[in-house]
């Protein structure tokens, strides 16, 4: 990876694998300008998973659509964006560990999202059910 400031070569000088999520945190230093920055390597779900719609049509999975539905359902909370990002990761981690497949159906995603939201915030799960589970 090149430097975000000057586009020169960088070196990793610190790295940690997360035990809670599928990610690796790295600290990089530019060999030219000595700037420091952080990268996080994580799965690209949009290019790894397929989404099977209710009419059985297949399309690439969209993490962004899941995130938007969560943001929408959590917008009454002060930290709705952080909550939505964290819950998106929880939902995907739980789904993939239960399904062991790269194909996620519409009912898989809405049922898991509803159940995770319901444990986290009942107003959010009620909103989600009304606007995204039909
Ligand atoms: Zn640089």
Tab-separated table of C-alpha atoms and ligand atoms in Angstrom:
chain	number	residue	atom	x	y	z
A	1	UNK	CA	0.000	0.000	0.000
A	2	UNK	CA	1.208	3.502	-0.811
A	3	UNK	CA	1.272	6.511	1.514
A	4	UNK	CA	-2.070	8.351	1.766
A	5	UNK	CA	-0.200	11.704	1.745
A	6	UNK	CA	2.567	11.346	-0.874
A	7	UNK	CA	1.847	7.999	-2.647
A	8	UNK	CA	5.287	6.574	-1.780
A	9	UNK	CA	5.978	3.062	-0.523
A	10	UNK	CA	5.014	2.196	3.078
A	11	UNK	CA	6.056	-0.436	5.614
A	12	UNK	CA	3.980	-2.131	8.307
A	13	UNK	CA	5.545	-1.657	11.745
A	14	UNK	CA	2.715	-2.933	13.960
A	15	UNK	CA	-0.074	-5.445	13.324
A	16	UNK	CA	-2.821	-7.086	15.371
A	17	UNK	CA	-5.379	-9.711	14.451
A	18	UNK	CA	-8.782	-9.261	16.043
A	19	UNK	CA	-10.148	-12.269	17.927
A	20	UNK	CA	-13.649	-10.774	17.984
A	21	UNK	CA	-13.999	-9.947	14.292
A	22	UNK	CA	-12.551	-11.024	10.955
A	23	UNK	CA	-10.094	-8.154	10.709
A	24	UNK	CA	-6.422	-7.270	10.938
A	25	UNK	CA	-5.284	-3.856	12.158
A	26	UNK	CA	-1.990	-2.510	10.782
A	27	UNK	CA	0.058	0.606	11.475
A	28	UNK	CA	2.077	1.830	8.462
A	29	UNK	CA	4.962	4.274	8.039
A	30	UNK	CA	5.846	6.034	4.802
A	31	UNK	CA	9.427	5.450	3.655
A	32	UNK	CA	9.615	8.927	2.093
A	33	UNK	CA	7.660	11.414	4.285
A	34	UNK	CA	7.596	9.250	7.498
A	35	UNK	CA	3.849	9.821	7.959
A	36	UNK	CA	1.946	7.228	9.974
A	37	UNK	CA	-1.482	5.827	9.195
A	38	UNK	CA	-3.667	2.844	10.058
A	39	UNK	CA	-5.201	0.233	7.781
A	40	UNK	CA	-7.756	-2.447	8.573
A	41	UNK	CA	-7.957	-5.574	6.442
A	42	UNK	CA	-11.363	-7.241	6.491
A	43	UNK	CA	-13.490	-9.444	4.226
A	44	UNK	CA	-15.124	-7.826	1.219
A	45	UNK	CA	-18.620	-9.244	1.707
A	46	UNK	CA	-19.975	-7.564	-1.423
A	47	UNK	CA	-17.552	-9.585	-3.568
A	48	UNK	CA	-17.718	-12.773	-1.468
A	49	UNK	CA	-21.445	-13.294	-0.874
A	50	UNK	CA	-24.531	-13.613	-3.038
A	51	UNK	CA	-27.960	-12.371	-2.040
A	52	UNK	CA	-31.000	-14.440	-3.020
A	53	UNK	CA	-34.022	-12.136	-3.234
A	54	UNK	CA	-37.547	-13.236	-2.264
A	55	UNK	CA	-38.256	-13.878	-5.989
A	56	UNK	CA	-35.155	-16.198	-6.081
A	57	UNK	CA	-33.150	-13.746	-8.224
A	58	UNK	CA	-29.458	-13.734	-7.289
A	59	UNK	CA	-27.460	-10.543	-6.928
A	60	UNK	CA	-24.233	-9.490	-5.219
A	61	UNK	CA	-24.671	-8.977	-1.486
A	62	UNK	CA	-24.678	-5.308	-0.397
A	63	UNK	CA	-23.237	-4.441	3.006
A	64	UNK	CA	-24.337	-0.853	2.366
A	65	UNK	CA	-28.022	-1.809	2.034
A	66	UNK	CA	-27.853	-3.670	5.351
A	67	UNK	CA	-26.104	-0.685	6.962
A	68	UNK	CA	-28.698	1.772	5.624
A	69	UNK	CA	-31.574	-0.333	6.987
A	70	UNK	CA	-29.835	-0.384	10.386
A	71	UNK	CA	-29.102	3.361	10.381
A	72	UNK	CA	-32.733	4.005	9.480
A	73	UNK	CA	-33.983	1.751	12.302
A	74	UNK	CA	-31.571	3.191	14.886
A	75	UNK	CA	-31.876	6.895	14.039
A	76	UNK	CA	-33.601	7.673	17.375
A	77	UNK	CA	-30.348	6.784	19.209
A	78	UNK	CA	-27.566	9.306	19.890
A	79	UNK	CA	-24.770	7.071	18.530
A	80	UNK	CA	-26.876	5.537	15.769
A	81	UNK	CA	-24.071	5.354	13.184
A	82	UNK	CA	-21.562	3.589	15.466
A	83	UNK	CA	-24.342	1.275	16.691
A	84	UNK	CA	-25.372	0.461	13.114
A	85	UNK	CA	-21.804	-0.327	11.980
A	86	UNK	CA	-21.207	-2.542	15.010
A	87	UNK	CA	-24.541	-4.370	14.636
A	88	UNK	CA	-23.909	-4.905	10.894
A	89	UNK	CA	-20.673	-6.718	11.754
A	90	UNK	CA	-22.440	-8.753	14.465
A	91	UNK	CA	-25.253	-9.734	12.071
A	92	UNK	CA	-22.830	-10.835	9.330
A	93	UNK	CA	-20.590	-12.724	11.750
A	94	UNK	CA	-23.551	-14.618	13.261
A	95	UNK	CA	-25.140	-15.339	9.859
A	96	UNK	CA	-21.945	-16.692	8.308
A	97	UNK	CA	-21.090	-18.870	11.296
A	98	UNK	CA	-24.609	-20.356	11.254
A	99	UNK	CA	-25.082	-20.749	7.492
A	100	UNK	CA	-21.618	-21.878	6.300
A	101	UNK	CA	-22.522	-20.731	2.776
A	102	UNK	CA	-21.832	-17.800	0.478
A	103	UNK	CA	-25.532	-17.468	-0.448
A	104	UNK	CA	-27.652	-15.396	1.915
A	105	UNK	CA	-31.390	-15.342	1.370
A	106	UNK	CA	-33.728	-12.415	1.981
A	107	UNK	CA	-35.347	-14.259	4.905
A	108	UNK	CA	-31.925	-15.138	6.428
A	109	UNK	CA	-30.895	-11.500	6.519
A	110	UNK	CA	-34.180	-9.958	7.693
A	111	UNK	CA	-34.777	-12.590	10.391
A	112	UNK	CA	-31.221	-12.293	11.757
A	113	UNK	CA	-31.310	-8.478	11.583
A	114	UNK	CA	-34.644	-8.399	13.409
A	115	UNK	CA	-33.430	-10.753	16.148
A	116	UNK	CA	-30.142	-8.868	16.715
A	117	UNK	CA	-31.977	-5.513	16.727
A	118	UNK	CA	-34.639	-6.862	19.091
A	119	UNK	CA	-32.011	-7.806	21.685
A	120	UNK	CA	-30.306	-4.417	21.278
A	121	UNK	CA	-33.215	-1.944	21.075
A	122	UNK	CA	-36.896	-2.906	20.796
A	123	UNK	CA	-37.940	0.399	19.224
A	124	UNK	CA	-35.396	-0.243	16.464
A	125	UNK	CA	-36.619	-3.802	15.854
A	126	UNK	CA	-40.229	-2.584	15.716
A	127	UNK	CA	-39.239	0.034	13.126
A	128	UNK	CA	-37.226	-2.546	11.168
A	129	UNK	CA	-40.174	-4.976	11.138
A	130	UNK	CA	-42.543	-2.278	9.885
A	131	UNK	CA	-40.301	-0.954	7.107
A	132	UNK	CA	-37.983	-3.792	6.017
A	133	UNK	CA	-39.711	-7.119	6.719
A	134	UNK	CA	-42.327	-7.263	3.993
B	1	LIG	ZN1	4.344	9.712	2.445
